[in-house]
Short mmCIF file of C-alpha atoms in Angstrom, two decimals:
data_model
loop_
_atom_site.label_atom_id
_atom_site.label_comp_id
_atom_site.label_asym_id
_atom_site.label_seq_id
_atom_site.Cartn_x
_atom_site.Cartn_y
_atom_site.Cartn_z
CA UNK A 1 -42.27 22.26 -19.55
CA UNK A 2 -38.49 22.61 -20.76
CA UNK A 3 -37.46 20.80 -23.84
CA UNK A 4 -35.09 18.89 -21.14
CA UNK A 5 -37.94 18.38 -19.70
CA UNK A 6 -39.53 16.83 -22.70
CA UNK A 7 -36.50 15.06 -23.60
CA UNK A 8 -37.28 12.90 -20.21
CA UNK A 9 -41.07 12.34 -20.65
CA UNK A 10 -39.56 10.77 -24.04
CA UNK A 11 -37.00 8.48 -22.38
CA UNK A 12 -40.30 7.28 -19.81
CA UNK A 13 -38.71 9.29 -16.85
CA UNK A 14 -41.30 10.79 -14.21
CA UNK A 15 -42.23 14.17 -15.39
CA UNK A 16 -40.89 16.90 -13.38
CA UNK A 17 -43.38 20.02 -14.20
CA UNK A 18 -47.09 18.50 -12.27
CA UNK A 19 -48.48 20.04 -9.40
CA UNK A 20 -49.75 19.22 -5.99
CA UNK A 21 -53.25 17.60 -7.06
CA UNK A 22 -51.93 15.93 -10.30
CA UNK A 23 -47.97 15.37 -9.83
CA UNK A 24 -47.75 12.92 -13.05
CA UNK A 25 -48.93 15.51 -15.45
CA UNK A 26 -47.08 17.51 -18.06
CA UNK A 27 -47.25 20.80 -19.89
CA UNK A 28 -45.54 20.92 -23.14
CA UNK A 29 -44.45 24.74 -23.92
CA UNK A 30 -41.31 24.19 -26.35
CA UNK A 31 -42.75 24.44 -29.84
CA UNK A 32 -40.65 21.75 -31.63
CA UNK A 33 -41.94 18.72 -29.23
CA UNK A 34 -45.52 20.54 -30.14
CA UNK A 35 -45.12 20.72 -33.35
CA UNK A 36 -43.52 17.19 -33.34
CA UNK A 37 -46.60 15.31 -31.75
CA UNK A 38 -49.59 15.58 -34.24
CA UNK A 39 -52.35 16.59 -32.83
CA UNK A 40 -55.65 14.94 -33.17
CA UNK A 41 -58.59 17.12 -34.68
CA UNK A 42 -62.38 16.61 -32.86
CA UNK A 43 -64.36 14.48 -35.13
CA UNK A 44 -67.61 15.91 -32.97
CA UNK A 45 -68.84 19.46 -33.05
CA UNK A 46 -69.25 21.35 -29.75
CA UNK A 47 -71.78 19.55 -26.98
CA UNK A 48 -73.05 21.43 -23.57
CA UNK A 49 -70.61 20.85 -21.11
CA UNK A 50 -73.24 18.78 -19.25
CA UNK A 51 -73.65 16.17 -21.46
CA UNK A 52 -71.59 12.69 -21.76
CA UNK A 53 -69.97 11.81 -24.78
CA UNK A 54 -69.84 8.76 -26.04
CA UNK A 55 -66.84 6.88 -24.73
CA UNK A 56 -64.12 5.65 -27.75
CA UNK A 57 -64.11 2.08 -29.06
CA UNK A 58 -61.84 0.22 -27.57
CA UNK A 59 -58.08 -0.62 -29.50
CA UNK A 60 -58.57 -3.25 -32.30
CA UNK A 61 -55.97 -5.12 -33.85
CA UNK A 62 -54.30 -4.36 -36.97
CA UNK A 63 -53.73 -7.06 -39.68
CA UNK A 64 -52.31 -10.56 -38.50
CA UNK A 65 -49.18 -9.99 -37.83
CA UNK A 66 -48.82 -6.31 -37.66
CA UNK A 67 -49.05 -3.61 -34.88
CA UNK A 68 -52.31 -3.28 -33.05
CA UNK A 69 -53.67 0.39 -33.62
CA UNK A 70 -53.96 2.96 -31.49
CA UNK A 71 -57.20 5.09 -30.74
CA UNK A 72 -56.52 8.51 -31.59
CA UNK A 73 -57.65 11.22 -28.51
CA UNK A 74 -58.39 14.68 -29.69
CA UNK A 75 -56.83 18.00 -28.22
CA UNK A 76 -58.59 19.04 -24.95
CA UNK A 77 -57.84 22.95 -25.66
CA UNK A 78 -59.48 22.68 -28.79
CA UNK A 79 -62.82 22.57 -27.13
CA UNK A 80 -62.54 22.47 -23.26
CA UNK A 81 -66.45 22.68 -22.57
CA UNK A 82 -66.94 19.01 -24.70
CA UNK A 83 -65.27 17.43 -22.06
CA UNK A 84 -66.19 19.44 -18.90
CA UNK A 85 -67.28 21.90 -16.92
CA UNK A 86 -67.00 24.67 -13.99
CA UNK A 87 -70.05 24.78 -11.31
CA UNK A 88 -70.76 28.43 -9.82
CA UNK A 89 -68.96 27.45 -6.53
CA UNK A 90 -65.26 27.15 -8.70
CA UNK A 91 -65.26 23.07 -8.61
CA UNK A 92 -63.78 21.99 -11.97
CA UNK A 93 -65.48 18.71 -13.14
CA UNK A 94 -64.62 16.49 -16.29
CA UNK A 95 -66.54 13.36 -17.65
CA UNK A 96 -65.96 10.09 -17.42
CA UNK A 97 -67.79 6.77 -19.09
CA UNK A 98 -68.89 6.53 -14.91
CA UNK A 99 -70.12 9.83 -15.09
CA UNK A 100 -68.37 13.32 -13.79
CA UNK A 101 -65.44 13.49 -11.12
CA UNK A 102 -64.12 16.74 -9.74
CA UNK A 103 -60.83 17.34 -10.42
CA UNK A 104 -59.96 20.36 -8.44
CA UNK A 105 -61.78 24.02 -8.58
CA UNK A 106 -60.90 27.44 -10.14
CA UNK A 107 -60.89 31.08 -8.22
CA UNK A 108 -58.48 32.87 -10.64
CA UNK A 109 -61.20 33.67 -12.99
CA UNK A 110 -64.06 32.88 -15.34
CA UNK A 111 -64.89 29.28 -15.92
CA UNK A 112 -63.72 29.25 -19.77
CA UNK A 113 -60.00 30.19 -18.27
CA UNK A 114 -60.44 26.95 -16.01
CA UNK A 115 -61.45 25.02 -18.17
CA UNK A 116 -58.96 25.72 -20.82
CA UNK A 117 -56.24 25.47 -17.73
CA UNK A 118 -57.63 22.09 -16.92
CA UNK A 119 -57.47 21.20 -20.60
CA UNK A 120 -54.14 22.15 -21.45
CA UNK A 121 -52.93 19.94 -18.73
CA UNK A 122 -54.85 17.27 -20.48
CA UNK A 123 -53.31 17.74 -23.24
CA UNK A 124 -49.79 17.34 -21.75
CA UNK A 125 -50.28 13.92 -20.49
CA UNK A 126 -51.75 13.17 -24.25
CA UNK A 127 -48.39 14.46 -25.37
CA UNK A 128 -47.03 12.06 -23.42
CA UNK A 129 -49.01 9.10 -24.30
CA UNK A 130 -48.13 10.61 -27.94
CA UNK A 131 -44.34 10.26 -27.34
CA UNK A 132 -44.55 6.98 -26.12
CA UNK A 133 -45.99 5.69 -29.33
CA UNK A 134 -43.74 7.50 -31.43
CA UNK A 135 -40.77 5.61 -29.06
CA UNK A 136 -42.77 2.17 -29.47
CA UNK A 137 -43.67 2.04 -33.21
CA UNK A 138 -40.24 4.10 -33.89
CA UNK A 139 -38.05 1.62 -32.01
CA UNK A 140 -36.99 4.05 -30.25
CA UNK A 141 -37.01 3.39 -26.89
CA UNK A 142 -36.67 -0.37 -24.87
CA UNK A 143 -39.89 -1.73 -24.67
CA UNK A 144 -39.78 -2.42 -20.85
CA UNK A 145 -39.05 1.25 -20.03
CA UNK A 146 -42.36 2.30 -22.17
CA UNK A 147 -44.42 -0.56 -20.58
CA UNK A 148 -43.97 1.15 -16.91
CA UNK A 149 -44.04 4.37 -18.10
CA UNK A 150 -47.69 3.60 -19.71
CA UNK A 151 -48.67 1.79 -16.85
CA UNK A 152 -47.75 4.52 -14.43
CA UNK A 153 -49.62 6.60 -16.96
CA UNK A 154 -52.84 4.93 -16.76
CA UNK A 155 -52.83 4.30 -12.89
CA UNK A 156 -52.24 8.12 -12.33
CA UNK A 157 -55.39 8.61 -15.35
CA UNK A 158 -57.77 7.41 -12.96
CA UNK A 159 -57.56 10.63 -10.71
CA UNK A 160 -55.76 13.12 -12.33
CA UNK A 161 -56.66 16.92 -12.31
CA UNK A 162 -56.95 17.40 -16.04
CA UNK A 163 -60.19 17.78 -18.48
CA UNK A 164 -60.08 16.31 -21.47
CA UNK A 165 -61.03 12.40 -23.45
CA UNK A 166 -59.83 11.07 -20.14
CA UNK A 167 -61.37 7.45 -21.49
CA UNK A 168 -59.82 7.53 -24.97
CA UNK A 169 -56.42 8.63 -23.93
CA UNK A 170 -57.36 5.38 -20.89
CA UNK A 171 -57.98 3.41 -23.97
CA UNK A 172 -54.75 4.61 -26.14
CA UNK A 173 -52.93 3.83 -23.26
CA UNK A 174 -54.04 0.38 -22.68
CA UNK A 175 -53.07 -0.13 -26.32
CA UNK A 176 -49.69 1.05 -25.24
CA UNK A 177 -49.30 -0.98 -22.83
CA UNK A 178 -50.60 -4.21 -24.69
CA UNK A 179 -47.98 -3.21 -27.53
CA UNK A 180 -44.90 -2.58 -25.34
CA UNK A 181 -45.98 -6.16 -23.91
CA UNK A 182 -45.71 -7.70 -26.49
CA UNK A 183 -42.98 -5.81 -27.87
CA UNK A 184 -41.01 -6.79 -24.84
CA UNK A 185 -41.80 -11.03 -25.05
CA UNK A 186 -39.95 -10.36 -28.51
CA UNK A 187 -36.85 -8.25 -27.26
CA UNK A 188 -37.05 -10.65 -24.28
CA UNK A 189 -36.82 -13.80 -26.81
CA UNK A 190 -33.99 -11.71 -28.51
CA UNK A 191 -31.77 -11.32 -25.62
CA UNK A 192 -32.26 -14.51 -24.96
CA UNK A 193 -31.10 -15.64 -28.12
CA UNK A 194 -28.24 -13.18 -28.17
CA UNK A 195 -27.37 -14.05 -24.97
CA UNK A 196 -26.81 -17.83 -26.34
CA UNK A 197 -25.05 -16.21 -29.15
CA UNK A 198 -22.53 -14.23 -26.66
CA UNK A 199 -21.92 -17.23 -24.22
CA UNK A 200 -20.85 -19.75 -27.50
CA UNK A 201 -18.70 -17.11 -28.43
CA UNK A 202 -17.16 -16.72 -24.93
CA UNK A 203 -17.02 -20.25 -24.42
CA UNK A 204 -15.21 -20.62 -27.53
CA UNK A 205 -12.64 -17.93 -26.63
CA UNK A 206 -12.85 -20.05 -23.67
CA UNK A 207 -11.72 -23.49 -25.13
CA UNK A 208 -8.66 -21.39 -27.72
CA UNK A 209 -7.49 -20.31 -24.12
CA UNK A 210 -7.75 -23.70 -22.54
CA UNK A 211 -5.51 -25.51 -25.81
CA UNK A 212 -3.13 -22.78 -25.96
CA UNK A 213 -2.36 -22.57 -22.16
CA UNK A 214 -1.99 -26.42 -21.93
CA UNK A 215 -0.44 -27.01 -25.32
CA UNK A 216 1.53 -23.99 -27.25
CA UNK A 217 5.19 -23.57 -27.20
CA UNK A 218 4.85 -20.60 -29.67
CA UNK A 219 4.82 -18.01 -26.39
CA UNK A 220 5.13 -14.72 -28.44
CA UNK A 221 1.97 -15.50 -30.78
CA UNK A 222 0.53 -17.15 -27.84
CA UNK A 223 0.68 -14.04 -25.50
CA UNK A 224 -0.39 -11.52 -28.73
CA UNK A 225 -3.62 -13.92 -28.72
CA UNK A 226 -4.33 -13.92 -25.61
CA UNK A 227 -4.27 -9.55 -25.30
CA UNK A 228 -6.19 -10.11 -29.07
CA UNK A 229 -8.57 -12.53 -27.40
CA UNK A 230 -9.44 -10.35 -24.21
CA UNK A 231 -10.67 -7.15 -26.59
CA UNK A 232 -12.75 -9.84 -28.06
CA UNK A 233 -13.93 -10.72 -24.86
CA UNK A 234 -14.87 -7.28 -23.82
CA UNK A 235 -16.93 -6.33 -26.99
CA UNK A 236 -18.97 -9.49 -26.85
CA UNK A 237 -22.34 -7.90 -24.84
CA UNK A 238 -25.86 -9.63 -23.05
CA UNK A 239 -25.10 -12.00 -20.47
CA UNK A 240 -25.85 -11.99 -16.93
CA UNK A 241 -23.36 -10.82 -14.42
CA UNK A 242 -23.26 -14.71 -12.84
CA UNK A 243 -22.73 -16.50 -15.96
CA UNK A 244 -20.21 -14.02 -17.08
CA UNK A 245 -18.23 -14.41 -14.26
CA UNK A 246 -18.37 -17.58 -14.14
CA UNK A 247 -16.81 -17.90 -17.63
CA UNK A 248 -14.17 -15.21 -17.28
CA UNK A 249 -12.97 -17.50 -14.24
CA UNK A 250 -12.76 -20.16 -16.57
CA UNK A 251 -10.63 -17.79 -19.66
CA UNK A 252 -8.66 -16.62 -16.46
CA UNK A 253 -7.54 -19.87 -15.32
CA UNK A 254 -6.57 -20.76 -18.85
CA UNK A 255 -4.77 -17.10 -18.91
CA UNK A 256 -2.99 -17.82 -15.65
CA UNK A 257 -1.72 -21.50 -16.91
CA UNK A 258 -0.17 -20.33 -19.73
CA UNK A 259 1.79 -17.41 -17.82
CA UNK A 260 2.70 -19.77 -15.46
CA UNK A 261 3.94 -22.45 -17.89
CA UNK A 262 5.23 -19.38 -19.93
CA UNK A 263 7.10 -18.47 -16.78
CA UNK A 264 8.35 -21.68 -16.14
CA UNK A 265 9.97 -21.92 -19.70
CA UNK A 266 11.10 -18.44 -19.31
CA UNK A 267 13.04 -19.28 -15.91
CA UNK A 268 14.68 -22.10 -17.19
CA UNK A 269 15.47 -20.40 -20.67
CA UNK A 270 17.49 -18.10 -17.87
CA UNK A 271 19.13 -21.02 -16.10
CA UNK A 272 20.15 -22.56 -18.97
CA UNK A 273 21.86 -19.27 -20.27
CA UNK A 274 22.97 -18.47 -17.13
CA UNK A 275 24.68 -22.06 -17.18
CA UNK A 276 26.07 -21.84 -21.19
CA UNK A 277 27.31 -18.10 -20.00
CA UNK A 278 29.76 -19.73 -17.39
CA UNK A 279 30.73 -22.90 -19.86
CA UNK A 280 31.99 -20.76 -22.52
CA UNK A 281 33.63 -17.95 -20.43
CA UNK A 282 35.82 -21.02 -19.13
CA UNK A 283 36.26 -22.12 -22.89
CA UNK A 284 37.37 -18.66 -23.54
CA UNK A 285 39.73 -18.23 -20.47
CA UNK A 286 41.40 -21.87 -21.73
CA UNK A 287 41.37 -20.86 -25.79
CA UNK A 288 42.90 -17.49 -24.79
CA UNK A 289 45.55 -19.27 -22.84
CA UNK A 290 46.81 -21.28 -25.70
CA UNK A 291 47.51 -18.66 -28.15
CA UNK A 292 51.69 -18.40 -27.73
CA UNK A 293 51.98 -22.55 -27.46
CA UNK A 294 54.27 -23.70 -30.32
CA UNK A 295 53.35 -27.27 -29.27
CA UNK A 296 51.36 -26.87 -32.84
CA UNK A 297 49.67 -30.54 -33.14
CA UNK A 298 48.28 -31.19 -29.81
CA UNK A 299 47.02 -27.34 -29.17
CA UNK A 300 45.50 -27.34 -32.79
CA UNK A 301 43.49 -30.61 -31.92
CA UNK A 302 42.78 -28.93 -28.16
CA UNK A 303 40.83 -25.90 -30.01
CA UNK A 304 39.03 -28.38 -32.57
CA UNK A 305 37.80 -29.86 -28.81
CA UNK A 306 37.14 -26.23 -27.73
CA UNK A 307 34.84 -25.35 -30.28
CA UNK A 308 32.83 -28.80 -30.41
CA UNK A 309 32.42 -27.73 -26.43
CA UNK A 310 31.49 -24.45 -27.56
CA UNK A 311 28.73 -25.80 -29.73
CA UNK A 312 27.23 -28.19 -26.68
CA UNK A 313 27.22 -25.74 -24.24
CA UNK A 314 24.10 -24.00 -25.16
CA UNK A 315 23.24 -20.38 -26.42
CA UNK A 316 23.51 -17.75 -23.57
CA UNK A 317 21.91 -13.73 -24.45
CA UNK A 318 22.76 -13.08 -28.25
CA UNK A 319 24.81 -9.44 -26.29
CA UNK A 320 26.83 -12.25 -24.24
CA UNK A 321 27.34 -14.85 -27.01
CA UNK A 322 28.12 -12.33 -29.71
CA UNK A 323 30.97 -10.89 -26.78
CA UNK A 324 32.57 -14.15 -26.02
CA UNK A 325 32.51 -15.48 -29.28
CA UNK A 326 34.41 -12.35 -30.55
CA UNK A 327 37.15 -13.74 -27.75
CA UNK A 328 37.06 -16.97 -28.31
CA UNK A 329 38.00 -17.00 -31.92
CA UNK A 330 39.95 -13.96 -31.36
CA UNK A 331 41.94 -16.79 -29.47
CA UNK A 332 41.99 -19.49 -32.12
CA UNK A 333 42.76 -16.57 -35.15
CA UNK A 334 45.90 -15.88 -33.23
CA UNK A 335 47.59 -19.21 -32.29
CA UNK A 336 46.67 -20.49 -36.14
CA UNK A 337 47.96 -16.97 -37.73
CA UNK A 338 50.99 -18.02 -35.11
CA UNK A 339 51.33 -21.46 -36.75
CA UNK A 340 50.51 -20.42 -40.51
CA UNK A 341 53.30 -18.12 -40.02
CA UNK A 342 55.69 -21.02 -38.49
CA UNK A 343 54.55 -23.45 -41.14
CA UNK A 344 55.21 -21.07 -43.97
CA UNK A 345 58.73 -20.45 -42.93
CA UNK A 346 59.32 -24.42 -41.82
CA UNK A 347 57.92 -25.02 -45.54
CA UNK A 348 60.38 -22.49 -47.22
CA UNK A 349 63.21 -24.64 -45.12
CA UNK A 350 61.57 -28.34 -45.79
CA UNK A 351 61.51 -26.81 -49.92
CA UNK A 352 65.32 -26.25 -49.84
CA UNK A 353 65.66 -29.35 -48.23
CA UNK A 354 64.28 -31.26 -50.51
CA UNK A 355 66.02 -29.77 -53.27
CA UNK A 356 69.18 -30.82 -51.33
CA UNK A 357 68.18 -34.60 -51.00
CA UNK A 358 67.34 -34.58 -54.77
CA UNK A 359 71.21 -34.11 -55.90
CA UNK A 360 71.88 -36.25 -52.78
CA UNK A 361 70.23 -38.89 -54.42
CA UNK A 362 71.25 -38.42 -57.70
CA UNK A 363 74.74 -39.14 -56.00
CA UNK A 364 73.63 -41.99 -54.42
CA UNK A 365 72.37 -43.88 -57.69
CA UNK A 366 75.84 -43.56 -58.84
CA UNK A 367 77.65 -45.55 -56.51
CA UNK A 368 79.75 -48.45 -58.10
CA UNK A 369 78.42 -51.85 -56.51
CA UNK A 370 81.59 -54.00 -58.30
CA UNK A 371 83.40 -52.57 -55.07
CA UNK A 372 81.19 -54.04 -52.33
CA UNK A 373 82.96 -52.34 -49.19
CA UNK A 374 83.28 -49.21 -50.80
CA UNK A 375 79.94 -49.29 -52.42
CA UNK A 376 78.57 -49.51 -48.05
CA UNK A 377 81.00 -47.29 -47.01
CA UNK A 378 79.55 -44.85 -49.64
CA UNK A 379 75.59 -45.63 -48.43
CA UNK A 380 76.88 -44.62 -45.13
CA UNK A 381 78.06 -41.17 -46.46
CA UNK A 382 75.21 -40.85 -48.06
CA UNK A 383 72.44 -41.81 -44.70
CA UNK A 384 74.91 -39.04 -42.40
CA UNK A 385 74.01 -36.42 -45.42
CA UNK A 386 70.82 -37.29 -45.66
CA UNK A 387 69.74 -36.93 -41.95
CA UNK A 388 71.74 -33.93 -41.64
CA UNK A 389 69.61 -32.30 -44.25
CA UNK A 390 66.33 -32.56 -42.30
CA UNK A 391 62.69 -32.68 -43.17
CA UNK A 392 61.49 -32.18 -46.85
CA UNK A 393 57.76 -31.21 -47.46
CA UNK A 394 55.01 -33.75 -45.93
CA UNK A 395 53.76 -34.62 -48.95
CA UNK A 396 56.82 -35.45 -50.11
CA UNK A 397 58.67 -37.63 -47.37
CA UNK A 398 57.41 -41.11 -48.56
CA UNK A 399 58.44 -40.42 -52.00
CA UNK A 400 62.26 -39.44 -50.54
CA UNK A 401 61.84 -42.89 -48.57
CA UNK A 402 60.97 -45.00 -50.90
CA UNK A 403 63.61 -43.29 -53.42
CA UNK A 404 66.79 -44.08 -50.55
CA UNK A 405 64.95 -47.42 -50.00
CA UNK A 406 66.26 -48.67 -53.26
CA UNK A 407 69.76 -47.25 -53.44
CA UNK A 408 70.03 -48.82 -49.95
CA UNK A 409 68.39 -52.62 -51.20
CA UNK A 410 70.65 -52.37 -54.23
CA UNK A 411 73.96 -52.40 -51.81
CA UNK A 412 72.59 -54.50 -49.43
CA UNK A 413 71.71 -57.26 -52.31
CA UNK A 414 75.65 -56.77 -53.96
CA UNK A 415 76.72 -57.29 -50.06
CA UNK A 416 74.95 -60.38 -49.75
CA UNK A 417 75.47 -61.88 -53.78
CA UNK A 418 79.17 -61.42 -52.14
CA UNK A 419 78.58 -63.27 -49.27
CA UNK A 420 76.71 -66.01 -50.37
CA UNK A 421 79.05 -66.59 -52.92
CA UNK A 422 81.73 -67.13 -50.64
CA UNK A 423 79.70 -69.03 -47.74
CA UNK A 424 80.34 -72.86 -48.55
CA UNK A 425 76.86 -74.30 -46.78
CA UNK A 426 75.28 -72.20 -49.54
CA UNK A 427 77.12 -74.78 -52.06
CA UNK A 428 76.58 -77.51 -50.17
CA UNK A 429 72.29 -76.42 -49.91
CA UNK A 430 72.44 -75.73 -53.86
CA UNK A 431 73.52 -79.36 -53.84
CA UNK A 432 71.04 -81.00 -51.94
CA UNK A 433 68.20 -78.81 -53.46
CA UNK A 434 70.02 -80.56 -57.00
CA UNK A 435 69.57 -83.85 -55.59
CA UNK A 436 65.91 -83.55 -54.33
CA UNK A 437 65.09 -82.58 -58.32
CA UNK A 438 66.71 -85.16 -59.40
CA UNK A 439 65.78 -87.32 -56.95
CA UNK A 440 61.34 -86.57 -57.47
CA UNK A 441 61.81 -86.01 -61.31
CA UNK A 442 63.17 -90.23 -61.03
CA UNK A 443 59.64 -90.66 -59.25
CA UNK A 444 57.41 -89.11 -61.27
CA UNK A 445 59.22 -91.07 -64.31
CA UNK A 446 58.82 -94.51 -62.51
CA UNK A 447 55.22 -93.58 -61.49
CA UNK A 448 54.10 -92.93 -65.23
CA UNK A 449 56.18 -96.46 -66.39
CA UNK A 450 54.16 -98.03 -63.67
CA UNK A 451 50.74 -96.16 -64.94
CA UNK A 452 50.17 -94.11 -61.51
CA UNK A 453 49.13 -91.28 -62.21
CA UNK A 454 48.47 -89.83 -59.07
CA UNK A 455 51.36 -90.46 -57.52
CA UNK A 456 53.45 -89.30 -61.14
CA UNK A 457 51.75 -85.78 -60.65
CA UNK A 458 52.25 -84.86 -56.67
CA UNK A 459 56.15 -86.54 -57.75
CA UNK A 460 56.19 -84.19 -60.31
CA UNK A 461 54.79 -80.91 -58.10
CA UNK A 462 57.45 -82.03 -55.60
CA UNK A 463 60.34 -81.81 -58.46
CA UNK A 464 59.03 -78.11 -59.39
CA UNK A 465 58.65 -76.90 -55.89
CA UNK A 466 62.34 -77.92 -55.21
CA UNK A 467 63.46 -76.77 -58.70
CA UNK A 468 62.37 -73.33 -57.99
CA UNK A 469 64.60 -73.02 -54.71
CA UNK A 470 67.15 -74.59 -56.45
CA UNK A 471 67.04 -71.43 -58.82
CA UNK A 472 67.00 -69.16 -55.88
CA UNK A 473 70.01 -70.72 -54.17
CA UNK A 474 71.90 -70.73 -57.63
CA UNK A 475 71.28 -66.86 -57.71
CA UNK A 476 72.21 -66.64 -54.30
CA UNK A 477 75.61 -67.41 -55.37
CA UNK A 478 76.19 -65.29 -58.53
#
């Protein structure tokens, strides 16, 4: 036997090296798996080949709780006589507890080379029985794959061409096979329970796949998690081929939900940019169209309309929006560096203007008002001047307004003095507003002789009333 040969009887595959009569048996020739098996030493000196030994006690159990033992089985090629023998005609016998069987017969030689032949086939399928409790008590080796090779073992014992403890290495092996039993109702138990294990952790992959597919908007950490969550998926092991594809339907549903809502974001991300691309190349067509108007005003308030536009039509690709922007204030930057420039020259103009209506109005405040008509003929001079002059800074024009306001009010006021004085129903008003004084302050007299007081006090609110207009017509004609 080849130590790949070995290698195989280890793992519980069928031996390859047995021959016609006994095709489950194995001879072990590579020295390390001899040396690695120990071998049992006879506890029982040498009998007659005729006589029965004593069959080995049956397995007991260890301690409670602990492996049952194993009988040990000593070498066959120790002592090949102890266990059979060779009758004159060649047949090869061995003994059993039911007394001898022929196992095959032996024409190559004497009957010690037969025997020992016979033997050290024996003693391969002990090797065997030794390597699969070295795999069972090593954990070495699944405990299913030992239970069938044991029990193939011990159905091919029954009849196979070998001399040797053919009933201890029976019993060893039905300790084998009571072990790997049990050892496989506790690996069975333990896939069981790892199988639970794998399916919560599935199912909870499961329902992170379900909320983020109906719920998430975050689509970039979403889609990492879902990539992170399928190499999770692949590492967790143990579950049945049905129930594991029924739950990867399930995560694939949840997977397919979110790339389609993902999609559906996507596509009208696109619309809308595709939409916002159009809007603002139309803002920039109009904002690039305005930049040589000198209607300053209005086209200043059109691009404060432009850009709040700008801002509600939406972002387009950051390539796109970075490219139109650069035009569309290109735009604006030249019609206001247009105007600035306009403005700075129409201020330098407005500044000498203004220094111009300042002596104008210096000349103004000295015009004599003793000489009424030449006093208005002088205003006049001085409103043709004025307009002729033109525009003085804005922040200056009510203060030159309210300034020519009073030289014109002081004129107007010596016109009118003038013409009051000489208009005789003003002296004939001053008259009457005399009499009505005179006439309420007798009232309010006669009222207080008579003890009304009521009547003395509205008398005497009457008199005042009348005397103040009586002031004002006096003044009137001064």
């Amino acid at each position: 036997m080849t130590d790949e040969q070995a290698a195989e009887a280890v793992d519980g595959a069928r031996p390859d090296g047995a021959t016609e009569a006994a095709p489950e048996a194995v001879t072990v020739t590579s020295p390390e798996v001899a040396q690695a098996v120990p071998q049992a030493t006879p506890d029982v000196a040498h009998t007659d080949a005729a006589a029965h030994p004593a069959p080995p006690a049956a397995p007991t159990p260890g301690p409670s709780g602990s492996a049952p033992a194993f009988p040990s089985v000593p070498s066959a090629a120790a002592d090949p006589a102890r266990w059979g023998r060779v009758d004159d005609d060649g047949t090869v016998w061995v003994t059993t507890a039911d007394g001898e069987r022929a196992v095959g017969s032996w024409q190559a030689g004497d009957a010690v080379e037969g025997l020992a032949h016979f033997a050290v086939r024996f003693d391969d399928l002990r090797t065997e029985v030794d390597l699969l409790v070295r795999r069972l008590t090593g954990g070495r080796g699944e405990a299913r794959a030992i239970l069938r090779s044991a029990t193939t073992l011990r159905e091919k014992l029954v009849d196979a061409a070998v001399v040797g403890d053919v009933v201890g290495l029976g019993h060893r092996l039905d300790a084998v096979v009571a072990a790997a039993e049990g050892a496989e109702e506790t690996e069975r138990a333990a896939r069981a329970g790892a199988r639970d294990d794998a399916v919560a952790r599935k199912e909870a992959l499961i329902a992170e796949a379900e909320t983020l597919a109906e719920e998430t908007t975050r689509w970039k950490h979403a889609g990492d998690r879902f990539q992170a969550m399928i190499e999770e998926w692949k590492a967790v092991k143990g579950i049945d081929r049905k129930t594991d594809d029924a739950l990867w339907k399930r995560f694939s549903r949840a997977r397919e939900t979110f790339a389609r809502r993902r999609g559906a974001h996507f596509a009208e991300l696109d619309r809308a940019r595709t939409a916002a691309k159009a809007r603002k190349e139309d803002l920039v067509v109009e904002a690039e169209s305005l930049t040589e108007s000198t209607d300053w005003g209005p086209t200043a308030g059109r691009y404060k309309e432009l850009m709040a536009e700008w801002k509600a039509a939406g972002r387009t690709s950051k390539d796109a929006d970075d490219a139109l922007w650069a035009r569309f204030r290109g735009a604006q930057d030249a019609f206001f560096s247009r105007r600035s420039e306009a403005f700075s020259a129409r201020d330098a103009e407005f500044t000498d203007n203004a220094r111009a209506k300042e002596a104008l109005l210096a000349e103004a405040g000295r015009i004599d008002l003793s000489d009424v008509d030449a006093a208005r003929t002088a205003l006049r001079e001085v409103q043709e001047r004025w307009d002729a002059i033109g525009k003085v800074p804005r922040e200056r024009v009510r203060e030159f307004s309210a300034r020519l306001k009073e030289v014109e009010d002081r004129v107007r006021a010596a016109v009118d003095r003038r013409w009051q004085a000489a208009d005789p129903e003003t002296e004939a008003r001053v008259g009457q507003f005399r009499a009505r004084v005179e006439q309420f302050e007798a009232q309010a007299a006669k009222a207080h002789a008579a003890g009304d007081r009521r009547r003395a006090q509205e008398a005497e609110r009457q008199a005042a009333q009348w005397r103040e207009w009586l002031a004002a017509a006096e003044d009137a004609t001064r």
